[in-house]
PDB file of C-alpha atoms in Angstrom:
ATOM      1  CA  MET A  43      32.662  11.383 -22.039  1.00 49.00           C
ATOM      2  CA  GLY A  44      33.232   8.522 -24.474  1.00 60.00           C
ATOM      3  CA  GLU A  45      30.774   6.683 -26.651  1.00 72.00           C
ATOM      4  CA  TYR A  46      27.779   5.207 -24.763  1.00 82.00           C
ATOM      5  CA  GLY A  47      28.703   7.486 -21.862  1.00 83.00           C
ATOM      6  CA  VAL A  48      31.584   5.226 -20.809  1.00 89.00           C
ATOM      7  CA  THR A  49      34.834   6.717 -19.465  1.00 88.00           C
ATOM      8  CA  LEU A  50      38.206   5.436 -18.343  1.00 90.00           C
ATOM      9  CA  GLY A  51      38.247   3.273 -15.204  1.00 89.00           C
ATOM     10  CA  GLN A  52      34.491   2.572 -15.045  1.00 91.00           C
ATOM     11  CA  ARG A  53      32.974  -0.861 -14.539  1.00 93.00           C
ATOM     12  CA  VAL A  54      30.530  -1.690 -17.333  1.00 93.00           C
ATOM     13  CA  ALA A  55      27.986  -4.475 -17.835  1.00 93.00           C
ATOM     14  CA  VAL A  56      26.847  -5.342 -21.363  1.00 94.00           C
ATOM     15  CA  VAL A  57      23.506  -7.203 -21.381  1.00 95.00           C
ATOM     16  CA  TRP A  58      22.594  -9.188 -24.517  1.00 93.00           C
ATOM     17  CA  ASP A  59      19.872 -11.623 -25.576  1.00 92.00           C
ATOM     18  CA  SER A  60      19.371 -14.347 -28.153  1.00 90.00           C
ATOM     19  CA  SER A  61      18.559 -11.793 -30.855  1.00 90.00           C
ATOM     20  CA  SER A  62      22.004 -10.140 -30.520  1.00 90.00           C
ATOM     21  CA  PRO A  63      24.308 -10.980 -33.484  1.00 90.00           C
ATOM     22  CA  VAL A  64      27.456 -12.659 -32.162  1.00 92.00           C
ATOM     23  CA  GLU A  65      29.928 -10.636 -34.205  1.00 93.00           C
ATOM     24  CA  ALA A  66      28.202  -7.364 -33.307  1.00 92.00           C
ATOM     25  CA  LEU A  67      28.340  -8.320 -29.612  1.00 93.00           C
ATOM     26  CA  LYS A  68      32.090  -9.044 -29.815  1.00 93.00           C
ATOM     27  CA  ASP A  69      32.759  -5.737 -31.567  1.00 93.00           C
ATOM     28  CA  LEU A  70      30.786  -3.825 -28.914  1.00 93.00           C
ATOM     29  CA  VAL A  71      32.622  -5.510 -26.023  1.00 92.00           C
ATOM     30  CA  ASP A  72      36.027  -4.823 -27.620  1.00 92.00           C
ATOM     31  CA  LYS A  73      35.081  -1.174 -28.083  1.00 92.00           C
ATOM     32  CA  ILE A  74      33.956  -0.829 -24.440  1.00 92.00           C
ATOM     33  CA  GLN A  75      37.143  -2.484 -23.160  1.00 91.00           C
ATOM     34  CA  VAL A  76      39.209   0.076 -25.013  1.00 91.00           C
ATOM     35  CA  LEU A  77      37.199   2.911 -23.451  1.00 90.00           C
ATOM     36  CA  VAL A  78      37.509   1.671 -19.832  1.00 90.00           C
ATOM     37  CA  GLY A  79      41.215   0.952 -20.318  1.00 87.00           C
ATOM     38  CA  ALA A  80      41.645  -2.062 -18.044  1.00 74.00           C
ATOM     39  CA  GLU A  81      41.061  -5.795 -18.010  1.00 73.00           C
ATOM     40  CA  ASN A  82      38.118  -7.379 -16.163  1.00 78.00           C
ATOM     41  CA  ARG A  83      36.171  -4.132 -16.065  1.00 88.00           C
ATOM     42  CA  VAL A  84      33.603  -5.256 -18.642  1.00 92.00           C
ATOM     43  CA  SER A  85      31.090  -7.954 -17.726  1.00 92.00           C
ATOM     44  CA  VAL A  86      29.006  -9.595 -20.483  1.00 93.00           C
ATOM     45  CA  GLU A  87      25.673 -10.974 -19.227  1.00 93.00           C
ATOM     46  CA  ASN A  88      22.741 -12.722 -20.901  1.00 93.00           C
ATOM     47  CA  VAL A  89      19.405 -11.028 -20.287  1.00 90.00           C
ATOM     48  CA  ASN A  90      17.898 -14.257 -18.876  1.00 88.00           C
ATOM     49  CA  GLN A  91      20.866 -15.042 -16.608  1.00 89.00           C
ATOM     50  CA  LEU A  92      21.593 -11.618 -15.103  1.00 90.00           C
ATOM     51  CA  SER A  93      19.725 -12.253 -11.853  1.00 85.00           C
ATOM     52  CA  GLN A  94      21.600 -15.550 -11.410  1.00 86.00           C
ATOM     53  CA  SER A  95      25.041 -14.015 -11.907  1.00 85.00           C
ATOM     54  CA  ALA A  96      25.232 -13.149  -8.184  1.00 85.00           C
ATOM     55  CA  HIS A  97      26.603  -9.653  -8.706  1.00 90.00           C
ATOM     56  CA  LYS A  98      26.824  -7.612  -5.518  1.00 91.00           C
ATOM     57  CA  GLU A  99      24.776  -4.472  -5.067  1.00 91.00           C
ATOM     58  CA  SER A 100      26.282  -1.326  -6.593  1.00 91.00           C
ATOM     59  CA  SER A 101      28.745  -3.198  -8.815  1.00 92.00           C
ATOM     60  CA  PHE A 102      28.647  -1.219 -12.081  1.00 94.00           C
ATOM     61  CA  ASP A 103      29.024   2.404 -13.116  1.00 94.00           C
ATOM     62  CA  VAL A 104      27.299   1.867 -16.474  1.00 95.00           C
ATOM     63  CA  ILE A 105      24.942  -0.841 -17.742  1.00 95.00           C
ATOM     64  CA  LEU A 106      24.298  -1.173 -21.484  1.00 96.00           C
ATOM     65  CA  SER A 107      21.316  -3.362 -22.356  1.00 94.00           C
ATOM     66  CA  GLY A 108      19.960  -4.130 -25.803  1.00 92.00           C
ATOM     67  CA  VAL A 109      22.445  -1.752 -27.450  1.00 93.00           C
ATOM     68  CA  VAL A 110      24.114  -4.472 -29.538  1.00 92.00           C
ATOM     69  CA  PRO A 111      23.387  -3.527 -33.179  1.00 90.00           C
ATOM     70  CA  GLY A 112      20.587  -5.737 -34.457  1.00 88.00           C
ATOM     71  CA  SER A 113      19.358  -6.658 -30.962  1.00 90.00           C
ATOM     72  CA  THR A 114      15.629  -6.550 -30.147  1.00 89.00           C
ATOM     73  CA  ALA A 115      15.859  -7.335 -26.421  1.00 90.00           C
ATOM     74  CA  GLN A 116      12.803  -6.918 -24.189  1.00 91.00           C
ATOM     75  CA  HIS A 117      13.225  -5.627 -20.622  1.00 93.00           C
ATOM     76  CA  SER A 118      10.944  -7.205 -18.055  1.00 92.00           C
ATOM     77  CA  VAL A 119      10.104  -5.686 -14.680  1.00 92.00           C
ATOM     78  CA  GLU A 120      12.350  -8.255 -12.968  1.00 93.00           C
ATOM     79  CA  LEU A 121      15.264  -7.434 -15.281  1.00 94.00           C
ATOM     80  CA  LEU A 122      14.956  -3.699 -14.667  1.00 94.00           C
ATOM     81  CA  ALA A 123      14.822  -4.261 -10.907  1.00 93.00           C
ATOM     82  CA  GLU A 124      18.042  -6.296 -11.077  1.00 94.00           C
ATOM     83  CA  VAL A 125      19.682  -3.594 -13.218  1.00 94.00           C
ATOM     84  CA  ALA A 126      18.787  -0.987 -10.598  1.00 93.00           C
ATOM     85  CA  ARG A 127      20.150  -3.219  -7.817  1.00 93.00           C
ATOM     86  CA  ILE A 128      23.612  -3.829  -9.312  1.00 94.00           C
ATOM     87  CA  LEU A 129      24.019  -0.243 -10.551  1.00 94.00           C
ATOM     88  CA  LYS A 130      26.124   2.039  -8.340  1.00 94.00           C
ATOM     89  CA  PRO A 131      24.486   5.102  -6.782  1.00 94.00           C
ATOM     90  CA  GLY A 132      24.635   7.790  -9.445  1.00 93.00           C
ATOM     91  CA  GLY A 133      25.325   5.105 -12.061  1.00 94.00           C
ATOM     92  CA  ARG A 134      23.844   5.221 -15.543  1.00 95.00           C
ATOM     93  CA  VAL A 135      21.835   2.721 -17.592  1.00 96.00           C
ATOM     94  CA  LEU A 136      21.410   2.948 -21.351  1.00 96.00           C
ATOM     95  CA  LEU A 137      19.015   0.579 -23.111  1.00 94.00           C
ATOM     96  CA  LYS A 138      17.401   0.075 -26.488  1.00 93.00           C
ATOM     97  CA  GLU A 139      14.153  -1.782 -27.100  1.00 93.00           C
ATOM     98  CA  PRO A 140      11.601  -2.103 -29.895  1.00 92.00           C
ATOM     99  CA  VAL A 141       8.276  -0.477 -28.974  1.00 91.00           C
ATOM    100  CA  VAL A 142       4.871  -0.123 -30.584  1.00 89.00           C
ATOM    101  CA  THR A 143       3.417   3.285 -31.369  1.00 84.00           C
ATOM    102  CA  GLU A 144       0.065   2.369 -29.803  1.00 79.00           C
ATOM    103  CA  SER A 145      -0.835  -0.087 -27.070  1.00 70.00           C
ATOM    104  CA  GLY A 146      -2.530  -3.160 -28.529  1.00 64.00           C
ATOM    105  CA  ASN A 147      -3.270  -6.742 -27.653  1.00 59.00           C
ATOM    106  CA  ASN A 148       0.387  -7.824 -27.935  1.00 57.00           C
ATOM    107  CA  SER A 149       1.598  -8.204 -24.339  1.00 61.00           C
ATOM    108  CA  LYS A 150       5.267  -8.781 -25.244  1.00 75.00           C
ATOM    109  CA  ILE A 151       5.987  -5.392 -26.758  1.00 87.00           C
ATOM    110  CA  LYS A 152       5.474  -2.194 -24.755  1.00 89.00           C
ATOM    111  CA  THR A 153       4.878   1.366 -25.811  1.00 91.00           C
ATOM    112  CA  ALA A 154       7.641   3.908 -25.187  1.00 92.00           C
ATOM    113  CA  ALA A 155       5.571   5.480 -22.398  1.00 92.00           C
ATOM    114  CA  LYS A 156       5.151   2.149 -20.609  1.00 93.00           C
ATOM    115  CA  LEU A 157       8.873   1.446 -20.910  1.00 94.00           C
ATOM    116  CA  LEU A 158       9.678   4.821 -19.355  1.00 94.00           C
ATOM    117  CA  THR A 159       7.233   4.083 -16.538  1.00 94.00           C
ATOM    118  CA  ALA A 160       8.756   0.645 -15.933  1.00 94.00           C
ATOM    119  CA  LEU A 161      12.225   2.186 -15.583  1.00 95.00           C
ATOM    120  CA  THR A 162      10.928   4.760 -13.108  1.00 94.00           C
ATOM    121  CA  LEU A 163       9.107   2.136 -11.028  1.00 93.00           C
ATOM    122  CA  SER A 164      12.305   0.072 -10.868  1.00 92.00           C
ATOM    123  CA  GLY A 165      13.898   2.872  -8.836  1.00 92.00           C
ATOM    124  CA  LEU A 166      15.716   4.869 -11.514  1.00 94.00           C
ATOM    125  CA  VAL A 167      15.548   8.659 -11.807  1.00 94.00           C
ATOM    126  CA  GLU A 168      16.104  11.192 -14.603  1.00 95.00           C
ATOM    127  CA  VAL A 169      14.584   8.667 -17.031  1.00 95.00           C
ATOM    128  CA  LYS A 170      14.358  10.158 -20.497  1.00 94.00           C
ATOM    129  CA  GLU A 171      14.009   9.135 -24.111  1.00 94.00           C
ATOM    130  CA  LEU A 172      17.132   9.905 -26.127  1.00 93.00           C
ATOM    131  CA  GLN A 173      16.266   8.651 -29.574  1.00 92.00           C
ATOM    132  CA  LYS A 174      13.514   6.928 -31.531  1.00 92.00           C
ATOM    133  CA  GLU A 175      14.017   5.530 -35.013  1.00 91.00           C
ATOM    134  CA  ALA A 176      12.583   3.040 -37.485  1.00 90.00           C
ATOM    135  CA  LEU A 177      13.731  -0.567 -37.428  1.00 87.00           C
ATOM    136  CA  THR A 178      16.275  -1.781 -39.923  1.00 85.00           C
ATOM    137  CA  PRO A 179      15.208  -4.745 -42.086  1.00 84.00           C
ATOM    138  CA  GLU A 180      17.431  -6.980 -39.939  1.00 83.00           C
ATOM    139  CA  GLU A 181      15.801  -5.735 -36.722  1.00 84.00           C
ATOM    140  CA  ALA A 182      12.311  -6.166 -38.166  1.00 85.00           C
ATOM    141  CA  GLN A 183      13.197  -9.741 -39.126  1.00 85.00           C
ATOM    142  CA  SER A 184      14.561 -10.345 -35.595  1.00 85.00           C
ATOM    143  CA  VAL A 185      11.332  -9.074 -33.997  1.00 86.00           C
ATOM    144  CA  GLN A 186       9.320 -11.417 -36.177  1.00 84.00           C
ATOM    145  CA  GLU A 187      11.536 -14.413 -35.340  1.00 85.00           C
ATOM    146  CA  HIS A 188      12.017 -13.872 -31.604  1.00 84.00           C
ATOM    147  CA  LEU A 189       8.834 -12.016 -30.587  1.00 82.00           C
ATOM    148  CA  GLY A 190       6.378 -13.265 -33.210  1.00 81.00           C
ATOM    149  CA  TYR A 191       5.233  -9.741 -34.074  1.00 81.00           C
ATOM    150  CA  GLN A 192       4.587  -8.760 -37.688  1.00 76.00           C
ATOM    151  CA  GLY A 193       3.072  -5.303 -37.322  1.00 75.00           C
ATOM    152  CA  ASN A 194       4.283  -2.196 -39.104  1.00 78.00           C
ATOM    153  CA  ASP A 195       3.981   0.107 -36.094  1.00 82.00           C
ATOM    154  CA  LEU A 196       7.369  -0.682 -34.502  1.00 88.00           C
ATOM    155  CA  LEU A 197      10.171   1.710 -33.591  1.00 91.00           C
ATOM    156  CA  ILE A 198      13.484   1.315 -31.765  1.00 92.00           C
ATOM    157  CA  VAL A 199      13.704   3.611 -28.747  1.00 94.00           C
ATOM    158  CA  GLN A 200      16.852   4.472 -26.790  1.00 95.00           C
ATOM    159  CA  ILE A 201      16.350   5.442 -23.143  1.00 95.00           C
ATOM    160  CA  GLU A 202      18.663   6.645 -20.382  1.00 95.00           C
ATOM    161  CA  GLY A 203      18.197   6.555 -16.627  1.00 95.00           C
ATOM    162  CA  ARG A 204      20.256   6.982 -13.479  1.00 95.00           C
ATOM    163  CA  LYS A 205      20.281   5.445 -10.039  1.00 94.00           C
ATOM    164  CA  PRO A 206      19.769   7.933  -7.178  1.00 92.00           C
ATOM    165  CA  ASN A 207      22.884   9.010  -5.298  1.00 89.00           C
ATOM    166  CA  PHE A 208      22.068   6.707  -2.411  1.00 81.00           C
ATOM    167  CA  GLU A 209      21.686   2.984  -1.926  1.00 74.00           C
ATOM    168  CA  VAL A 210      18.305   1.340  -1.351  1.00 65.00           C
ATOM    169  CA  GLY A 211      17.761   0.992   2.392  1.00 66.00           C
ATOM    170  CA  SER A 212      20.432   3.529   3.328  1.00 71.00           C
ATOM    171  CA  SER A 213      19.765   5.983   6.133  1.00 74.00           C
ATOM    172  CA  SER A 214      21.087   9.347   7.233  1.00 73.00           C
ATOM    173  CA  GLN A 215      20.723  11.157  10.520  1.00 76.00           C
ATOM    174  CA  LEU A 216      18.740  14.366  10.299  1.00 75.00           C
ATOM    175  CA  LYS A 217      20.034  17.374  12.185  1.00 74.00           C
ATOM    176  CA  LEU A 218      16.956  18.602  14.007  1.00 71.00           C
ATOM    177  CA  SER A 219      16.929  21.198  16.754  1.00 67.00           C
ATOM    178  CA  PHE A 220      13.969  21.188  19.128  1.00 63.00           C
ATOM    179  CA  ALA A 221      15.424  23.859  21.415  1.00 61.00           C
ATOM    180  CA  LYS A 222      13.046  26.753  22.002  1.00 59.00           C
ATOM    181  CA  LYS A 223      14.438  30.137  21.022  1.00 59.00           C
ATOM    182  CA  SER A 224      13.744  32.665  23.752  1.00 57.00           C
ATOM    183  CA  GLY A 225      13.757  36.437  23.649  1.00 56.00           C
ATOM    184  CA  PRO A 226      15.212  38.809  26.268  1.00 61.00           C
ATOM    185  CA  SER A 227      12.177  38.324  28.517  1.00 60.00           C
ATOM    186  CA  GLY A 228      12.614  34.568  28.580  1.00 62.00           C
ATOM    187  CA  LYS A 229       9.511  33.970  26.457  1.00 67.00           C
ATOM    188  CA  PRO A 230       9.728  32.161  23.115  1.00 67.00           C
ATOM    189  CA  SER A 231      10.551  34.647  20.368  1.00 70.00           C
ATOM    190  CA  VAL A 232       7.930  35.232  17.690  1.00 69.00           C
ATOM    191  CA  ASP A 233       8.660  36.086  14.092  1.00 73.00           C
ATOM    192  CA  PRO A 234       7.241  39.617  13.623  1.00 74.00           C
ATOM    193  CA  THR A 235       6.157  38.820  10.073  1.00 75.00           C
ATOM    194  CA  ALA A 236       4.227  35.737  11.191  1.00 73.00           C
ATOM    195  CA  ALA A 237       2.662  37.626  14.096  1.00 70.00           C
ATOM    196  CA  LYS A 238       1.485  40.369  11.755  1.00 70.00           C
ATOM    197  CA  LEU A 239      -0.280  37.866   9.521  1.00 69.00           C
ATOM    198  CA  TRP A 240      -2.411  36.623  12.418  1.00 69.00           C
ATOM    199  CA  THR A 241      -3.156  40.000  14.028  1.00 71.00           C
ATOM    200  CA  LEU A 242      -6.209  42.186  13.350  1.00 66.00           C
ATOM    201  CA  SER A 243      -6.036  45.859  14.192  1.00 65.00           C
ATOM    202  CA  ALA A 244      -8.833  48.413  14.553  1.00 62.00           C
ATOM    203  CA  ASN A 245      -8.042  49.672  11.059  1.00 64.00           C
ATOM    204  CA  ASP A 246      -8.495  46.164   9.705  1.00 64.00           C
ATOM    205  CA  MET A 247     -11.927  45.942  11.305  1.00 62.00           C
ATOM    206  CA  ASN A 248     -13.008  49.176   9.580  1.00 64.00           C
ATOM    207  CA  ASP A 249     -11.587  48.158   6.225  1.00 63.00           C
ATOM    208  CA  GLU A 250     -14.408  47.863   3.683  1.00 68.00           C
ATOM    209  CA  GLU A 251     -12.512  45.128   1.876  1.00 69.00           C
ATOM    210  CA  MET A 252     -12.310  43.028   5.051  1.00 67.00           C
ATOM    211  CA  ASP A 253     -15.108  40.452   4.925  1.00 72.00           C
ATOM    212  CA  LEU A 254     -15.990  39.290   8.444  1.00 72.00           C
ATOM    213  CA  LEU A 255     -18.468  36.497   9.165  1.00 77.00           C
ATOM    214  CA  ASP A 256     -21.126  36.693  11.869  1.00 79.00           C
ATOM    215  CA  SER A 257     -20.981  33.418  13.808  1.00 80.00           C
ATOM    216  CA  ASP A 258     -24.759  33.534  14.390  1.00 80.00           C
ATOM    217  CA  GLU A 259     -25.335  33.434  10.637  1.00 81.00           C
ATOM    218  CA  LEU A 260     -23.653  30.044  10.494  1.00 83.00           C
ATOM    219  CA  LEU A 261     -26.578  28.518  12.460  1.00 84.00           C
ATOM    220  CA  ASP A 262     -29.984  27.846  10.918  1.00 84.00           C
ATOM    221  CA  SER A 263     -33.349  27.349  12.609  1.00 83.00           C
ATOM    222  CA  GLU A 264     -32.843  23.576  12.934  1.00 83.00           C
ATOM    223  CA  ASP A 265     -29.617  24.110  14.885  1.00 83.00           C
ATOM    224  CA  LEU A 266     -31.441  26.282  17.436  1.00 83.00           C
ATOM    225  CA  LYS A 267     -34.182  23.727  18.213  1.00 85.00           C
ATOM    226  CA  LYS A 268     -33.994  21.943  21.571  1.00 85.00           C
ATOM    227  CA  PRO A 269     -33.501  18.227  20.981  1.00 83.00           C
ATOM    228  CA  ASP A 270     -36.106  15.681  22.073  1.00 83.00           C
ATOM    229  CA  PRO A 271     -34.873  14.001  25.305  1.00 80.00           C
ATOM    230  CA  SER A 272     -35.973  10.588  23.991  1.00 76.00           C
ATOM    231  CA  SER A 273     -33.608  10.973  21.051  1.00 75.00           C
ATOM    232  CA  LEU A 274     -30.690  11.449  23.442  1.00 75.00           C
ATOM    233  CA  ARG A 275     -31.435   8.278  25.426  1.00 72.00           C
ATOM    234  CA  ALA A 276     -29.196   5.358  24.669  1.00 70.00           C
ATOM    235  CA  PRO A 277     -31.106   2.275  23.426  1.00 71.00           C
ATOM    236  CA  SER A 278     -31.700  -0.483  25.972  1.00 71.00           C
ATOM    237  CA  CYS A 279     -30.201  -3.942  25.710  1.00 71.00           C
ATOM    238  CA  LYS A 280     -33.587  -5.350  24.696  1.00 68.00           C
ATOM    239  CA  GLU A 281     -34.088  -2.701  22.003  1.00 70.00           C
ATOM    240  CA  MET A 282     -30.695  -3.654  20.586  1.00 70.00           C
ATOM    241  CA  GLY A 283     -31.853  -7.281  20.334  1.00 69.00           C
ATOM    242  CA  LYS A 284     -29.695  -8.606  23.160  1.00 69.00           C
ATOM    243  CA  LYS A 285     -30.920 -11.647  25.092  1.00 71.00           C
ATOM    244  CA  LYS A 286     -28.433 -11.166  27.903  1.00 78.00           C
ATOM    245  CA  ALA A 287     -27.900  -8.070  29.982  1.00 76.00           C
ATOM    246  CA  CYS A 288     -24.546  -6.387  29.596  1.00 77.00           C
ATOM    247  CA  LYS A 289     -22.193  -5.871  32.503  1.00 75.00           C
ATOM    248  CA  ASN A 290     -23.291  -3.045  34.823  1.00 75.00           C
ATOM    249  CA  CYS A 291     -26.674  -2.972  33.047  1.00 77.00           C
ATOM    250  CA  THR A 292     -28.638   0.234  33.715  1.00 73.00           C
ATOM    251  CA  CYS A 293     -31.607  -0.258  31.387  1.00 75.00           C
ATOM    252  CA  GLY A 294     -33.440  -2.707  33.661  1.00 75.00           C
ATOM    253  CA  LEU A 295     -32.942  -5.848  31.575  1.00 77.00           C
ATOM    254  CA  ALA A 296     -30.785  -7.478  34.257  1.00 80.00           C
ATOM    255  CA  GLU A 297     -33.506  -7.046  36.900  1.00 82.00           C
ATOM    256  CA  GLU A 298     -36.166  -8.266  34.466  1.00 81.00           C
ATOM    257  CA  LEU A 299     -34.242 -11.437  33.671  1.00 79.00           C
ATOM    258  CA  GLU A 300     -33.590 -12.070  37.367  1.00 80.00           C
ATOM    259  CA  GLN A 301     -37.297 -11.737  38.163  1.00 78.00           C
ATOM    260  CA  GLU A 302     -38.197 -14.136  35.344  1.00 75.00           C
ATOM    261  CA  LYS A 303     -35.715 -16.613  36.727  1.00 71.00           C
ATOM    262  CA  LYS A 304     -37.243 -16.463  40.190  1.00 66.00           C
ATOM    263  CA  SER A 305     -40.819 -16.803  38.966  1.00 64.00           C
ATOM    264  CA  SER A 306     -40.131 -19.535  36.451  1.00 59.00           C
ATOM    265  CA  GLN A 307     -41.534 -22.995  37.080  1.00 59.00           C
ATOM    266  CA  PRO A 308     -38.801 -25.614  37.566  1.00 61.00           C
ATOM    267  CA  LYS A 309     -38.656 -28.206  34.812  1.00 63.00           C
ATOM    268  CA  SER A 310     -39.705 -31.689  35.778  1.00 64.00           C
ATOM    269  CA  ALA A 311     -37.409 -34.519  34.707  1.00 63.00           C
ATOM    270  CA  CYS A 312     -39.946 -37.310  35.224  1.00 69.00           C
ATOM    271  CA  GLY A 313     -43.242 -35.502  34.618  1.00 68.00           C
ATOM    272  CA  ASN A 314     -44.847 -37.016  37.780  1.00 72.00           C
ATOM    273  CA  CYS A 315     -44.135 -34.233  40.286  1.00 78.00           C
ATOM    274  CA  TYR A 316     -47.794 -33.135  40.438  1.00 74.00           C
ATOM    275  CA  LEU A 317     -48.962 -36.613  41.575  1.00 76.00           C
ATOM    276  CA  GLY A 318     -47.450 -36.382  45.065  1.00 78.00           C
ATOM    277  CA  ASP A 319     -44.411 -37.622  47.025  1.00 75.00           C
ATOM    278  CA  ALA A 320     -45.052 -41.284  46.147  1.00 74.00           C
ATOM    279  CA  PHE A 321     -44.309 -40.506  42.518  1.00 73.00           C
ATOM    280  CA  ARG A 322     -41.501 -37.931  42.987  1.00 74.00           C
ATOM    281  CA  CYS A 323     -37.733 -38.406  42.603  1.00 76.00           C
ATOM    282  CA  ALA A 324     -35.392 -38.141  45.583  1.00 71.00           C
ATOM    283  CA  SER A 325     -34.128 -34.750  44.330  1.00 72.00           C
ATOM    284  CA  CYS A 326     -37.563 -33.400  43.413  1.00 79.00           C
ATOM    285  CA  PRO A 327     -38.032 -29.773  44.624  1.00 76.00           C
ATOM    286  CA  TYR A 328     -41.724 -30.550  45.318  1.00 76.00           C
ATOM    287  CA  LEU A 329     -40.969 -33.159  48.031  1.00 78.00           C
ATOM    288  CA  GLY A 330     -43.146 -32.591  51.067  1.00 79.00           C
ATOM    289  CA  MET A 331     -45.700 -30.586  49.159  1.00 82.00           C
ATOM    290  CA  PRO A 332     -49.218 -31.772  48.417  1.00 84.00           C
ATOM    291  CA  ALA A 333     -50.198 -32.952  44.971  1.00 82.00           C
ATOM    292  CA  PHE A 334     -51.331 -30.286  42.478  1.00 79.00           C
ATOM    293  CA  LYS A 335     -52.947 -30.063  39.109  1.00 79.00           C
ATOM    294  CA  PRO A 336     -50.774 -30.224  35.959  1.00 76.00           C
ATOM    295  CA  GLY A 337     -49.809 -26.707  34.862  1.00 70.00           C
ATOM    296  CA  GLU A 338     -50.725 -25.183  38.219  1.00 73.00           C
ATOM    297  CA  LYS A 339     -48.227 -22.507  39.311  1.00 71.00           C
ATOM    298  CA  ILE A 340     -46.414 -23.538  42.475  1.00 69.00           C
ATOM    299  CA  LEU A 341     -44.255 -21.105  44.431  1.00 68.00           C
ATOM    300  CA  LEU A 342     -40.999 -22.593  45.694  1.00 63.00           C
ATOM    301  CA  LYS A 343     -38.393 -21.212  47.986  1.00 60.00           C
ATOM    302  CA  GLU A 344     -35.195 -20.018  46.330  1.00 58.00           C
ATOM    303  CA  ASN A 345     -33.126 -22.855  47.802  1.00 57.00           C
ATOM    304  CA  GLN A 346     -35.486 -25.359  46.129  1.00 55.00           C
ATOM    305  CA  LEU A 347     -35.000 -24.022  42.624  1.00 52.00           C
ATOM    306  CA  HIS A 348     -33.145 -26.722  40.713  1.00 51.00           C
ATOM    307  CA  ASP A 349     -34.124 -29.163  38.003  1.00 47.00           C
ATOM    308  CA  ALA A 350     -35.896 -32.272  39.209  1.00 45.00           C
TER     309      ALA A 350
END
């Protein structure tokens, strides 16, 4: 396998960013083109434009990102997801990125552990750290200019990962057999080893090392008490705070509400019903009845029960 893991005939994508020195980028691309041995097999993409390049899924065998000497590229979650999408199943990604030795308040620069996790979450497998080294003076200057970080706890880490040998969303039919295996008698055959594991013999029962539980010992005195019948009764609609009886009511609330309805005094619309027919409306339920005292309970027939 050639340098950067590139071999003859492979399609390679080289991802660069604004921190990549132009001459170093050209030298890297020329070197990769020699290794793949054919024209138009090397694609050069800017880190911010990769998702807009409209590459088809599974387009590249190898993707090199941030490996341009002097580059301090940062790999976002979106970038890593796009790398995983355009990488062929079984394809390889090699990237370099400056990392901090300890997680701090700087949100732009990750630790090596977080970078490894980000690659794994993007869908890559066999993610591993290949190399970690101190920054060159040029790289340290690039980090300061492009990332605004001036700490002394920076390292350059080189990481490799692979895409699984299947495409995202792919499916494969499983060969499952649900046929029951039968013995000579026509009954399903039983594995003798499995049957032995679930069988107790007389010798097992007499074995001093066999610890058997008495089912009665699993119950305490509270379990043996007869429950109070009132505790088993379901609460009535009224006890549950309901104002209306439920359908097929069995607690008696429906009958109670019906009785209250029958015995309730009809509401007078004019307030003069008790004075007699001369003062009553045409639809008054008290028509034909003698006058009565205000508040006096008057029994009406069911067909007379409607608001005056």
